[in-house]
Amino acid sequence: MRQAVIFGAGSVGRGFLGELLCGAGWFVTFVDVDPVLVRTLAADGCYPHLTVSDTGTRRTTVGPVTAVDARDTDAVLEALLTADLAATSVGAAVLPAVADTVAGGLGRRIGLGRPPLDILLAENVHGCAAVMRGLLAERLPHLSPDELAASVGLLETSIGRMIPVPVPDAAEPTLVRVEPYRFLPYDAAAVVGPPLEVPGLVADPGVPFSYYGDRKLYVHNLGHCATACLGRLAGAGLVWVAIGRPDVRLLVRGAMLESAMALAARYGVGLPPLVDHVDDLLHRFGNRALGDTTQRVSRDLPRKLAADDRLLGAYRLAVKEGVPTRHLSLAVAAAGALLLQEGWDAPRLWAHLDAALAGVLDGPRRDLLSRQLDALSGGFDAAAQLALLEDQFEPSRIA
């Protein structure tokens, strides 16, 4: 039986990675610092997994698994020594600590003549493979870049499955809830070991893997954030309530389609599959069983309004590719309106937007964004926003 080591037994680790690998017949060892999770997973050898949707709940048991405490270095290194695959889902702040352990494991594997190790990076970190490679290089200075590259494959992934933050349950501490979507694109070009024959892991050699990263950020994350921002301004506390409003859905779809058009132009891919992806996401945003709140999805707006993040990054890409930005502008305005409610003043907001969109926010685009912001100052009025979109119609420059 092939063996995998997963750093992080949280929502993605248990809800996605563990399910895919165990479903393909792998034995999974989780590495985590939560003593309850570690103890329960090790004792039970499996965990409950709920797939939730508006049509009902499907309960399965995922296994075989075990778990070791991340602070038990010897146990983790022993697991890495015999692993056929590793994976991380720990967050940016914890990656250096994981790199410490992985570097130790790689050193042992190389010394014993073990095969190279592929690592799935299920992290919300831009350029995660380069980040991890740099961390490993610092910890293995005796290896040349070529030797390091031959010893470890760093496989970025694009996590599209929506998984609610697990709620502690004393009766079932390892239970996790997920939506039905279960496709995980990964960078197959970075594989150094045997092919990963795991149903649900998606390899697409037809496009650079950055396409999937950009699609996740500029279509999925963009749409989710726009739904939450407009929903909050409209008084909707839940994401499914917000996207269930025809006016919110229309405007969010418009922003997602503008970004999809920009991606199609950037990567030379067909637009129809992207349109299908947009409509599939809109349907999934409406999953009542996920219970996601507009407050949670729209939190940390300064980060989400960074120049290359979901809102302004999509806007910049659309301008670069000659795609209309009217609906994307409204998504930016909705986030800006919430920042004003949360304590930013107008000069601070405009200084941020002008800096992040330098060379992009020209006169007409700046005027529209300003008018959209003004119209949102009293809340969300769909008719007013639609009138602004019509007044500022901007035809595509793509043939």
PDB file of N, CA, C and O in Angstrom, residues 187-254:
ATOM      1  N   ASP A 187       0.297  20.705 -10.475  1.00  0.00           N
ATOM      2  CA  ASP A 187       1.334  20.967 -11.473  1.00  0.00           C
ATOM      3  C   ASP A 187       2.060  19.662 -11.802  1.00  0.00           C
ATOM      4  O   ASP A 187       3.096  19.332 -11.209  1.00  0.00           O
ATOM      5  N   ALA A 188       1.521  18.919 -12.772  1.00  0.00           N
ATOM      6  CA  ALA A 188       2.086  17.618 -13.128  1.00  0.00           C
ATOM      7  C   ALA A 188       3.480  17.750 -13.729  1.00  0.00           C
ATOM      8  O   ALA A 188       4.280  16.806 -13.662  1.00  0.00           O
ATOM      9  N   ALA A 189       3.804  18.912 -14.294  1.00  0.00           N
ATOM     10  CA  ALA A 189       5.136  19.102 -14.889  1.00  0.00           C
ATOM     11  C   ALA A 189       6.241  19.096 -13.837  1.00  0.00           C
ATOM     12  O   ALA A 189       7.412  18.907 -14.170  1.00  0.00           O
ATOM     13  N   ALA A 190       5.873  19.287 -12.570  1.00  0.00           N
ATOM     14  CA  ALA A 190       6.872  19.339 -11.505  1.00  0.00           C
ATOM     15  C   ALA A 190       7.124  17.977 -10.863  1.00  0.00           C
ATOM     16  O   ALA A 190       7.981  17.862  -9.983  1.00  0.00           O
ATOM     17  N   VAL A 191       6.403  16.947 -11.284  1.00  0.00           N
ATOM     18  CA  VAL A 191       6.536  15.617 -10.683  1.00  0.00           C
ATOM     19  C   VAL A 191       7.916  15.042 -10.988  1.00  0.00           C
ATOM     20  O   VAL A 191       8.387  15.086 -12.127  1.00  0.00           O
ATOM     21  N   VAL A 192       8.571  14.499  -9.954  1.00  0.00           N
ATOM     22  CA  VAL A 192       9.869  13.847 -10.156  1.00  0.00           C
ATOM     23  C   VAL A 192       9.796  12.346  -9.881  1.00  0.00           C
ATOM     24  O   VAL A 192      10.715  11.605 -10.216  1.00  0.00           O
ATOM     25  N   GLY A 193       8.713  11.907  -9.253  1.00  0.00           N
ATOM     26  CA  GLY A 193       8.540  10.491  -8.949  1.00  0.00           C
ATOM     27  C   GLY A 193       7.585   9.833  -9.927  1.00  0.00           C
ATOM     28  O   GLY A 193       7.341  10.345 -11.033  1.00  0.00           O
ATOM     29  N   PRO A 194       6.993   8.688  -9.556  1.00  0.00           N
ATOM     30  CA  PRO A 194       6.036   8.002 -10.422  1.00  0.00           C
ATOM     31  C   PRO A 194       4.784   8.856 -10.630  1.00  0.00           C
ATOM     32  O   PRO A 194       4.476   9.739  -9.822  1.00  0.00           O
ATOM     33  N   PRO A 195       4.033   8.612 -11.712  1.00  0.00           N
ATOM     34  CA  PRO A 195       2.800   9.356 -11.952  1.00  0.00           C
ATOM     35  C   PRO A 195       1.825   9.200 -10.785  1.00  0.00           C
ATOM     36  O   PRO A 195       1.764   8.139 -10.152  1.00  0.00           O
ATOM     37  N   LEU A 196       1.097  10.269 -10.493  1.00  0.00           N
ATOM     38  CA  LEU A 196       0.119  10.237  -9.405  1.00  0.00           C
ATOM     39  C   LEU A 196      -1.227   9.788  -9.968  1.00  0.00           C
ATOM     40  O   LEU A 196      -1.962  10.587 -10.544  1.00  0.00           O
ATOM     41  N   GLU A 197      -1.516   8.524  -9.817  1.00  0.00           N
ATOM     42  CA  GLU A 197      -2.770   7.983 -10.349  1.00  0.00           C
ATOM     43  C   GLU A 197      -3.808   7.984  -9.234  1.00  0.00           C
ATOM     44  O   GLU A 197      -4.116   6.962  -8.618  1.00  0.00           O
ATOM     45  N   VAL A 198      -4.347   9.184  -8.973  1.00  0.00           N
ATOM     46  CA  VAL A 198      -5.319   9.387  -7.903  1.00  0.00           C
ATOM     47  C   VAL A 198      -6.538  10.066  -8.498  1.00  0.00           C
ATOM     48  O   VAL A 198      -6.449  11.212  -8.954  1.00  0.00           O
ATOM     49  N   PRO A 199      -7.693   9.408  -8.551  1.00  0.00           N
ATOM     50  CA  PRO A 199      -8.900  10.055  -9.066  1.00  0.00           C
ATOM     51  C   PRO A 199      -9.189  11.350  -8.308  1.00  0.00           C
ATOM     52  O   PRO A 199      -9.143  11.390  -7.077  1.00  0.00           O
ATOM     53  N   GLY A 200      -9.440  12.411  -9.064  1.00  0.00           N
ATOM     54  CA  GLY A 200      -9.677  13.715  -8.462  1.00  0.00           C
ATOM     55  C   GLY A 200      -8.495  14.643  -8.593  1.00  0.00           C
ATOM     56  O   GLY A 200      -8.663  15.864  -8.600  1.00  0.00           O
ATOM     57  N   LEU A 201      -7.276  14.091  -8.689  1.00  0.00           N
ATOM     58  CA  LEU A 201      -6.109  14.917  -8.991  1.00  0.00           C
ATOM     59  C   LEU A 201      -6.069  15.162 -10.495  1.00  0.00           C
ATOM     60  O   LEU A 201      -6.048  14.212 -11.279  1.00  0.00           O
ATOM     61  N   VAL A 202      -6.076  16.408 -10.895  1.00  0.00           N
ATOM     62  CA  VAL A 202      -6.232  16.773 -12.304  1.00  0.00           C
ATOM     63  C   VAL A 202      -4.936  17.331 -12.856  1.00  0.00           C
ATOM     64  O   VAL A 202      -4.412  18.340 -12.358  1.00  0.00           O
ATOM     65  N   ALA A 203      -4.410  16.687 -13.899  1.00  0.00           N
ATOM     66  CA  ALA A 203      -3.221  17.170 -14.602  1.00  0.00           C
ATOM     67  C   ALA A 203      -3.639  17.649 -15.988  1.00  0.00           C
ATOM     68  O   ALA A 203      -4.318  16.928 -16.719  1.00  0.00           O
ATOM     69  N   ASP A 204      -3.260  18.860 -16.351  1.00  0.00           N
ATOM     70  CA  ASP A 204      -3.625  19.426 -17.648  1.00  0.00           C
ATOM     71  C   ASP A 204      -2.369  19.962 -18.316  1.00  0.00           C
ATOM     72  O   ASP A 204      -1.958  21.102 -18.066  1.00  0.00           O
ATOM     73  N   PRO A 205      -1.738  19.160 -19.164  1.00  0.00           N
ATOM     74  CA  PRO A 205      -0.498  19.611 -19.805  1.00  0.00           C
ATOM     75  C   PRO A 205      -0.720  20.654 -20.891  1.00  0.00           C
ATOM     76  O   PRO A 205       0.245  21.196 -21.436  1.00  0.00           O
ATOM     77  N   GLY A 206      -1.983  20.948 -21.203  1.00  0.00           N
ATOM     78  CA  GLY A 206      -2.269  21.863 -22.300  1.00  0.00           C
ATOM     79  C   GLY A 206      -2.072  23.331 -21.965  1.00  0.00           C
ATOM     80  O   GLY A 206      -2.035  24.166 -22.865  1.00  0.00           O
ATOM     81  N   VAL A 207      -1.961  23.654 -20.676  1.00  0.00           N
ATOM     82  CA  VAL A 207      -1.771  25.055 -20.267  1.00  0.00           C
ATOM     83  C   VAL A 207      -0.732  25.108 -19.157  1.00  0.00           C
ATOM     84  O   VAL A 207      -0.532  24.128 -18.429  1.00  0.00           O
ATOM     85  N   PRO A 208      -0.048  26.245 -18.999  1.00  0.00           N
ATOM     86  CA  PRO A 208       0.829  26.400 -17.832  1.00  0.00           C
ATOM     87  C   PRO A 208       0.004  26.286 -16.560  1.00  0.00           C
ATOM     88  O   PRO A 208      -1.164  26.710 -16.528  1.00  0.00           O
ATOM     89  N   PHE A 209       0.590  25.739 -15.495  1.00  0.00           N
ATOM     90  CA  PHE A 209      -0.206  25.569 -14.281  1.00  0.00           C
ATOM     91  C   PHE A 209      -0.650  26.904 -13.708  1.00  0.00           C
ATOM     92  O   PHE A 209      -1.651  26.977 -12.987  1.00  0.00           O
ATOM     93  N   SER A 210       0.071  27.971 -14.029  1.00  0.00           N
ATOM     94  CA  SER A 210      -0.339  29.290 -13.533  1.00  0.00           C
ATOM     95  C   SER A 210      -1.755  29.649 -13.960  1.00  0.00           C
ATOM     96  O   SER A 210      -2.430  30.452 -13.308  1.00  0.00           O
ATOM     97  N   TYR A 211      -2.232  29.041 -15.053  1.00  0.00           N
ATOM     98  CA  TYR A 211      -3.614  29.283 -15.488  1.00  0.00           C
ATOM     99  C   TYR A 211      -4.581  28.885 -14.383  1.00  0.00           C
ATOM    100  O   TYR A 211      -5.548  29.607 -14.095  1.00  0.00           O
ATOM    101  N   TYR A 212      -4.357  27.723 -13.772  1.00  0.00           N
ATOM    102  CA  TYR A 212      -5.282  27.262 -12.738  1.00  0.00           C
ATOM    103  C   TYR A 212      -5.186  28.126 -11.480  1.00  0.00           C
ATOM    104  O   TYR A 212      -6.184  28.375 -10.805  1.00  0.00           O
ATOM    105  N   GLY A 213      -3.982  28.572 -11.155  1.00  0.00           N
ATOM    106  CA  GLY A 213      -3.847  29.481 -10.028  1.00  0.00           C
ATOM    107  C   GLY A 213      -4.567  30.797 -10.275  1.00  0.00           C
ATOM    108  O   GLY A 213      -5.266  31.320  -9.393  1.00  0.00           O
ATOM    109  N   ASP A 214      -4.408  31.334 -11.490  1.00  0.00           N
ATOM    110  CA  ASP A 214      -5.088  32.587 -11.826  1.00  0.00           C
ATOM    111  C   ASP A 214      -6.599  32.392 -11.914  1.00  0.00           C
ATOM    112  O   ASP A 214      -7.372  33.272 -11.511  1.00  0.00           O
ATOM    113  N   ARG A 215      -7.035  31.251 -12.431  1.00  0.00           N
ATOM    114  CA  ARG A 215      -8.480  30.987 -12.501  1.00  0.00           C
ATOM    115  C   ARG A 215      -9.086  30.936 -11.109  1.00  0.00           C
ATOM    116  O   ARG A 215     -10.165  31.485 -10.860  1.00  0.00           O
ATOM    117  N   LYS A 216      -8.375  30.290 -10.177  1.00  0.00           N
ATOM    118  CA  LYS A 216      -8.886  30.221  -8.803  1.00  0.00           C
ATOM    119  C   LYS A 216      -8.988  31.614  -8.198  1.00  0.00           C
ATOM    120  O   LYS A 216      -9.992  31.981  -7.583  1.00  0.00           O
ATOM    121  N   LEU A 217      -7.921  32.416  -8.372  1.00  0.00           N
ATOM    122  CA  LEU A 217      -7.877  33.729  -7.737  1.00  0.00           C
ATOM    123  C   LEU A 217      -8.802  34.731  -8.413  1.00  0.00           C
ATOM    124  O   LEU A 217      -9.554  35.450  -7.743  1.00  0.00           O
ATOM    125  N   TYR A 218      -8.759  34.779  -9.740  1.00  0.00           N
ATOM    126  CA  TYR A 218      -9.439  35.844 -10.468  1.00  0.00           C
ATOM    127  C   TYR A 218     -10.855  35.494 -10.916  1.00  0.00           C
ATOM    128  O   TYR A 218     -11.558  36.359 -11.458  1.00  0.00           O
ATOM    129  N   VAL A 219     -11.279  34.250 -10.725  1.00  0.00           N
ATOM    130  CA  VAL A 219     -12.673  33.900 -11.014  1.00  0.00           C
ATOM    131  C   VAL A 219     -13.360  33.427  -9.738  1.00  0.00           C
ATOM    132  O   VAL A 219     -14.335  34.039  -9.292  1.00  0.00           O
ATOM    133  N   HIS A 220     -12.849  32.362  -9.133  1.00  0.00           N
ATOM    134  CA  HIS A 220     -13.486  31.811  -7.930  1.00  0.00           C
ATOM    135  C   HIS A 220     -13.417  32.801  -6.763  1.00  0.00           C
ATOM    136  O   HIS A 220     -14.447  33.218  -6.224  1.00  0.00           O
ATOM    137  N   ASN A 221     -12.182  33.145  -6.353  1.00  0.00           N
ATOM    138  CA  ASN A 221     -12.042  34.034  -5.199  1.00  0.00           C
ATOM    139  C   ASN A 221     -12.653  35.406  -5.454  1.00  0.00           C
ATOM    140  O   ASN A 221     -13.240  36.015  -4.558  1.00  0.00           O
ATOM    141  N   LEU A 222     -12.488  35.902  -6.679  1.00  0.00           N
ATOM    142  CA  LEU A 222     -13.113  37.177  -7.042  1.00  0.00           C
ATOM    143  C   LEU A 222     -14.622  37.113  -6.849  1.00  0.00           C
ATOM    144  O   LEU A 222     -15.229  37.969  -6.191  1.00  0.00           O
ATOM    145  N   GLY A 223     -15.260  36.083  -7.425  1.00  0.00           N
ATOM    146  CA  GLY A 223     -16.710  35.983  -7.351  1.00  0.00           C
ATOM    147  C   GLY A 223     -17.208  35.799  -5.932  1.00  0.00           C
ATOM    148  O   GLY A 223     -18.229  36.391  -5.532  1.00  0.00           O
ATOM    149  N   HIS A 224     -16.497  34.985  -5.162  1.00  0.00           N
ATOM    150  CA  HIS A 224     -16.888  34.743  -3.770  1.00  0.00           C
ATOM    151  C   HIS A 224     -16.826  36.038  -2.972  1.00  0.00           C
ATOM    152  O   HIS A 224     -17.751  36.368  -2.203  1.00  0.00           O
ATOM    153  N   CYS A 225     -15.726  36.787  -3.156  1.00  0.00           N
ATOM    154  CA  CYS A 225     -15.551  38.039  -2.429  1.00  0.00           C
ATOM    155  C   CYS A 225     -16.578  39.088  -2.868  1.00  0.00           C
ATOM    156  O   CYS A 225     -17.153  39.788  -2.035  1.00  0.00           O
ATOM    157  N   ALA A 226     -16.811  39.189  -4.176  1.00  0.00           N
ATOM    158  CA  ALA A 226     -17.799  40.159  -4.676  1.00  0.00           C
ATOM    159  C   ALA A 226     -19.191  39.835  -4.146  1.00  0.00           C
ATOM    160  O   ALA A 226     -19.953  40.738  -3.774  1.00  0.00           O
ATOM    161  N   THR A 227     -19.528  38.551  -4.109  1.00  0.00           N
ATOM    162  CA  THR A 227     -20.822  38.140  -3.559  1.00  0.00           C
ATOM    163  C   THR A 227     -20.946  38.569  -2.107  1.00  0.00           C
ATOM    164  O   THR A 227     -21.978  39.107  -1.684  1.00  0.00           O
ATOM    165  N   ALA A 228     -19.893  38.341  -1.330  1.00  0.00           N
ATOM    166  CA  ALA A 228     -19.934  38.682   0.087  1.00  0.00           C
ATOM    167  C   ALA A 228     -20.016  40.193   0.302  1.00  0.00           C
ATOM    168  O   ALA A 228     -20.768  40.666   1.168  1.00  0.00           O
ATOM    169  N   CYS A 229     -19.242  40.957  -0.474  1.00  0.00           N
ATOM    170  CA  CYS A 229     -19.243  42.422  -0.304  1.00  0.00           C
ATOM    171  C   CYS A 229     -20.591  43.020  -0.677  1.00  0.00           C
ATOM    172  O   CYS A 229     -21.173  43.814   0.087  1.00  0.00           O
ATOM    173  N   LEU A 230     -21.105  42.656  -1.851  1.00  0.00           N
ATOM    174  CA  LEU A 230     -22.416  43.172  -2.243  1.00  0.00           C
ATOM    175  C   LEU A 230     -23.504  42.661  -1.305  1.00  0.00           C
ATOM    176  O   LEU A 230     -24.451  43.378  -0.972  1.00  0.00           O
ATOM    177  N   GLY A 231     -23.360  41.401  -0.868  1.00  0.00           N
ATOM    178  CA  GLY A 231     -24.332  40.850   0.069  1.00  0.00           C
ATOM    179  C   GLY A 231     -24.371  41.619   1.375  1.00  0.00           C
ATOM    180  O   GLY A 231     -25.457  41.929   1.894  1.00  0.00           O
ATOM    181  N   ARG A 232     -23.199  41.934   1.919  1.00  0.00           N
ATOM    182  CA  ARG A 232     -23.181  42.716   3.164  1.00  0.00           C
ATOM    183  C   ARG A 232     -23.825  44.083   2.975  1.00  0.00           C
ATOM    184  O   ARG A 232     -24.597  44.547   3.823  1.00  0.00           O
ATOM    185  N   LEU A 233     -23.516  44.725   1.865  1.00  0.00           N
ATOM    186  CA  LEU A 233     -24.109  46.041   1.602  1.00  0.00           C
ATOM    187  C   LEU A 233     -25.612  45.956   1.409  1.00  0.00           C
ATOM    188  O   LEU A 233     -26.336  46.928   1.665  1.00  0.00           O
ATOM    189  N   ALA A 234     -26.093  44.782   0.967  1.00  0.00           N
ATOM    190  CA  ALA A 234     -27.525  44.575   0.776  1.00  0.00           C
ATOM    191  C   ALA A 234     -28.204  44.014   2.020  1.00  0.00           C
ATOM    192  O   ALA A 234     -29.410  43.758   2.001  1.00  0.00           O
ATOM    193  N   GLY A 235     -27.417  43.784   3.086  1.00  0.00           N
ATOM    194  CA  GLY A 235     -27.999  43.292   4.328  1.00  0.00           C
ATOM    195  C   GLY A 235     -28.113  41.786   4.431  1.00  0.00           C
ATOM    196  O   GLY A 235     -28.821  41.278   5.307  1.00  0.00           O
ATOM    197  N   ALA A 236     -27.426  41.051   3.554  1.00  0.00           N
ATOM    198  CA  ALA A 236     -27.463  39.590   3.590  1.00  0.00           C
ATOM    199  C   ALA A 236     -26.310  39.077   4.443  1.00  0.00           C
ATOM    200  O   ALA A 236     -25.152  39.381   4.174  1.00  0.00           O
ATOM    201  N   GLY A 237     -26.629  38.253   5.445  1.00  0.00           N
ATOM    202  CA  GLY A 237     -25.601  37.745   6.326  1.00  0.00           C
ATOM    203  C   GLY A 237     -24.967  36.455   5.858  1.00  0.00           C
ATOM    204  O   GLY A 237     -23.891  36.094   6.325  1.00  0.00           O
ATOM    205  N   LEU A 238     -25.617  35.739   4.936  1.00  0.00           N
ATOM    206  CA  LEU A 238     -25.123  34.455   4.457  1.00  0.00           C
ATOM    207  C   LEU A 238     -24.841  34.533   2.956  1.00  0.00           C
ATOM    208  O   LEU A 238     -25.570  35.213   2.216  1.00  0.00           O
ATOM    209  N   VAL A 239     -23.810  33.824   2.526  1.00  0.00           N
ATOM    210  CA  VAL A 239     -23.437  33.861   1.115  1.00  0.00           C
ATOM    211  C   VAL A 239     -24.565  33.327   0.241  1.00  0.00           C
ATOM    212  O   VAL A 239     -24.859  33.900  -0.814  1.00  0.00           O
ATOM    213  N   TRP A 240     -25.215  32.247   0.646  1.00  0.00           N
ATOM    214  CA  TRP A 240     -26.268  31.679  -0.196  1.00  0.00           C
ATOM    215  C   TRP A 240     -27.449  32.618  -0.315  1.00  0.00           C
ATOM    216  O   TRP A 240     -28.127  32.649  -1.355  1.00  0.00           O
ATOM    217  N   VAL A 241     -27.696  33.406   0.714  1.00  0.00           N
ATOM    218  CA  VAL A 241     -28.776  34.406   0.629  1.00  0.00           C
ATOM    219  C   VAL A 241     -28.387  35.504  -0.353  1.00  0.00           C
ATOM    220  O   VAL A 241     -29.202  35.939  -1.187  1.00  0.00           O
ATOM    221  N   ALA A 242     -27.142  35.947  -0.282  1.00  0.00           N
ATOM    222  CA  ALA A 242     -26.684  37.010  -1.179  1.00  0.00           C
ATOM    223  C   ALA A 242     -26.751  36.583  -2.635  1.00  0.00           C
ATOM    224  O   ALA A 242     -27.309  37.305  -3.478  1.00  0.00           O
ATOM    225  N   ILE A 243     -26.200  35.411  -2.963  1.00  0.00           N
ATOM    226  CA  ILE A 243     -26.176  34.989  -4.371  1.00  0.00           C
ATOM    227  C   ILE A 243     -27.557  34.569  -4.831  1.00  0.00           C
ATOM    228  O   ILE A 243     -27.805  34.481  -6.046  1.00  0.00           O
ATOM    229  N   GLY A 244     -28.462  34.327  -3.906  1.00  0.00           N
ATOM    230  CA  GLY A 244     -29.838  34.008  -4.280  1.00  0.00           C
ATOM    231  C   GLY A 244     -30.634  35.223  -4.728  1.00  0.00           C
ATOM    232  O   GLY A 244     -31.727  35.070  -5.297  1.00  0.00           O
ATOM    233  N   ARG A 245     -30.109  36.421  -4.511  1.00  0.00           N
ATOM    234  CA  ARG A 245     -30.762  37.637  -5.007  1.00  0.00           C
ATOM    235  C   ARG A 245     -30.425  37.804  -6.487  1.00  0.00           C
ATOM    236  O   ARG A 245     -29.242  37.862  -6.853  1.00  0.00           O
ATOM    237  N   PRO A 246     -31.422  37.900  -7.350  1.00  0.00           N
ATOM    238  CA  PRO A 246     -31.133  38.014  -8.785  1.00  0.00           C
ATOM    239  C   PRO A 246     -30.244  39.210  -9.136  1.00  0.00           C
ATOM    240  O   PRO A 246     -29.402  39.115 -10.034  1.00  0.00           O
ATOM    241  N   ASP A 247     -30.401  40.331  -8.411  1.00  0.00           N
ATOM    242  CA  ASP A 247     -29.593  41.506  -8.741  1.00  0.00           C
ATOM    243  C   ASP A 247     -28.121  41.278  -8.384  1.00  0.00           C
ATOM    244  O   ASP A 247     -27.214  41.585  -9.170  1.00  0.00           O
ATOM    245  N   VAL A 248     -27.860  40.698  -7.220  1.00  0.00           N
ATOM    246  CA  VAL A 248     -26.484  40.405  -6.834  1.00  0.00           C
ATOM    247  C   VAL A 248     -25.877  39.378  -7.786  1.00  0.00           C
ATOM    248  O   VAL A 248     -24.737  39.533  -8.254  1.00  0.00           O
ATOM    249  N   ARG A 249     -26.633  38.343  -8.086  1.00  0.00           N
ATOM    250  CA  ARG A 249     -26.122  37.291  -8.974  1.00  0.00           C
ATOM    251  C   ARG A 249     -25.757  37.853 -10.343  1.00  0.00           C
ATOM    252  O   ARG A 249     -24.709  37.520 -10.917  1.00  0.00           O
ATOM    253  N   LEU A 250     -26.601  38.711 -10.893  1.00  0.00           N
ATOM    254  CA  LEU A 250     -26.350  39.307 -12.208  1.00  0.00           C
ATOM    255  C   LEU A 250     -25.040  40.100 -12.201  1.00  0.00           C
ATOM    256  O   LEU A 250     -24.213  39.970 -13.114  1.00  0.00           O
ATOM    257  N   LEU A 251     -24.848  40.912 -11.177  1.00  0.00           N
ATOM    258  CA  LEU A 251     -23.678  41.784 -11.139  1.00  0.00           C
ATOM    259  C   LEU A 251     -22.401  41.002 -10.843  1.00  0.00           C
ATOM    260  O   LEU A 251     -21.342  41.283 -11.407  1.00  0.00           O
ATOM    261  N   VAL A 252     -22.498  40.016  -9.968  1.00  0.00           N
ATOM    262  CA  VAL A 252     -21.333  39.178  -9.684  1.00  0.00           C
ATOM    263  C   VAL A 252     -20.950  38.365 -10.917  1.00  0.00           C
ATOM    264  O   VAL A 252     -19.766  38.244 -11.260  1.00  0.00           O
ATOM    265  N   ARG A 253     -21.937  37.813 -11.587  1.00  0.00           N
ATOM    266  CA  ARG A 253     -21.653  37.041 -12.798  1.00  0.00           C
ATOM    267  C   ARG A 253     -20.952  37.916 -13.838  1.00  0.00           C
ATOM    268  O   ARG A 253     -20.024  37.482 -14.538  1.00  0.00           O
ATOM    269  N   GLY A 254     -21.391  39.163 -13.947  1.00  0.00           N
ATOM    270  CA  GLY A 254     -20.751  40.074 -14.889  1.00  0.00           C
ATOM    271  C   GLY A 254     -19.283  40.265 -14.582  1.00  0.00           C
ATOM    272  O   GLY A 254     -18.424  40.252 -15.487  1.00  0.00           O
TER     273      GLY A 254
END
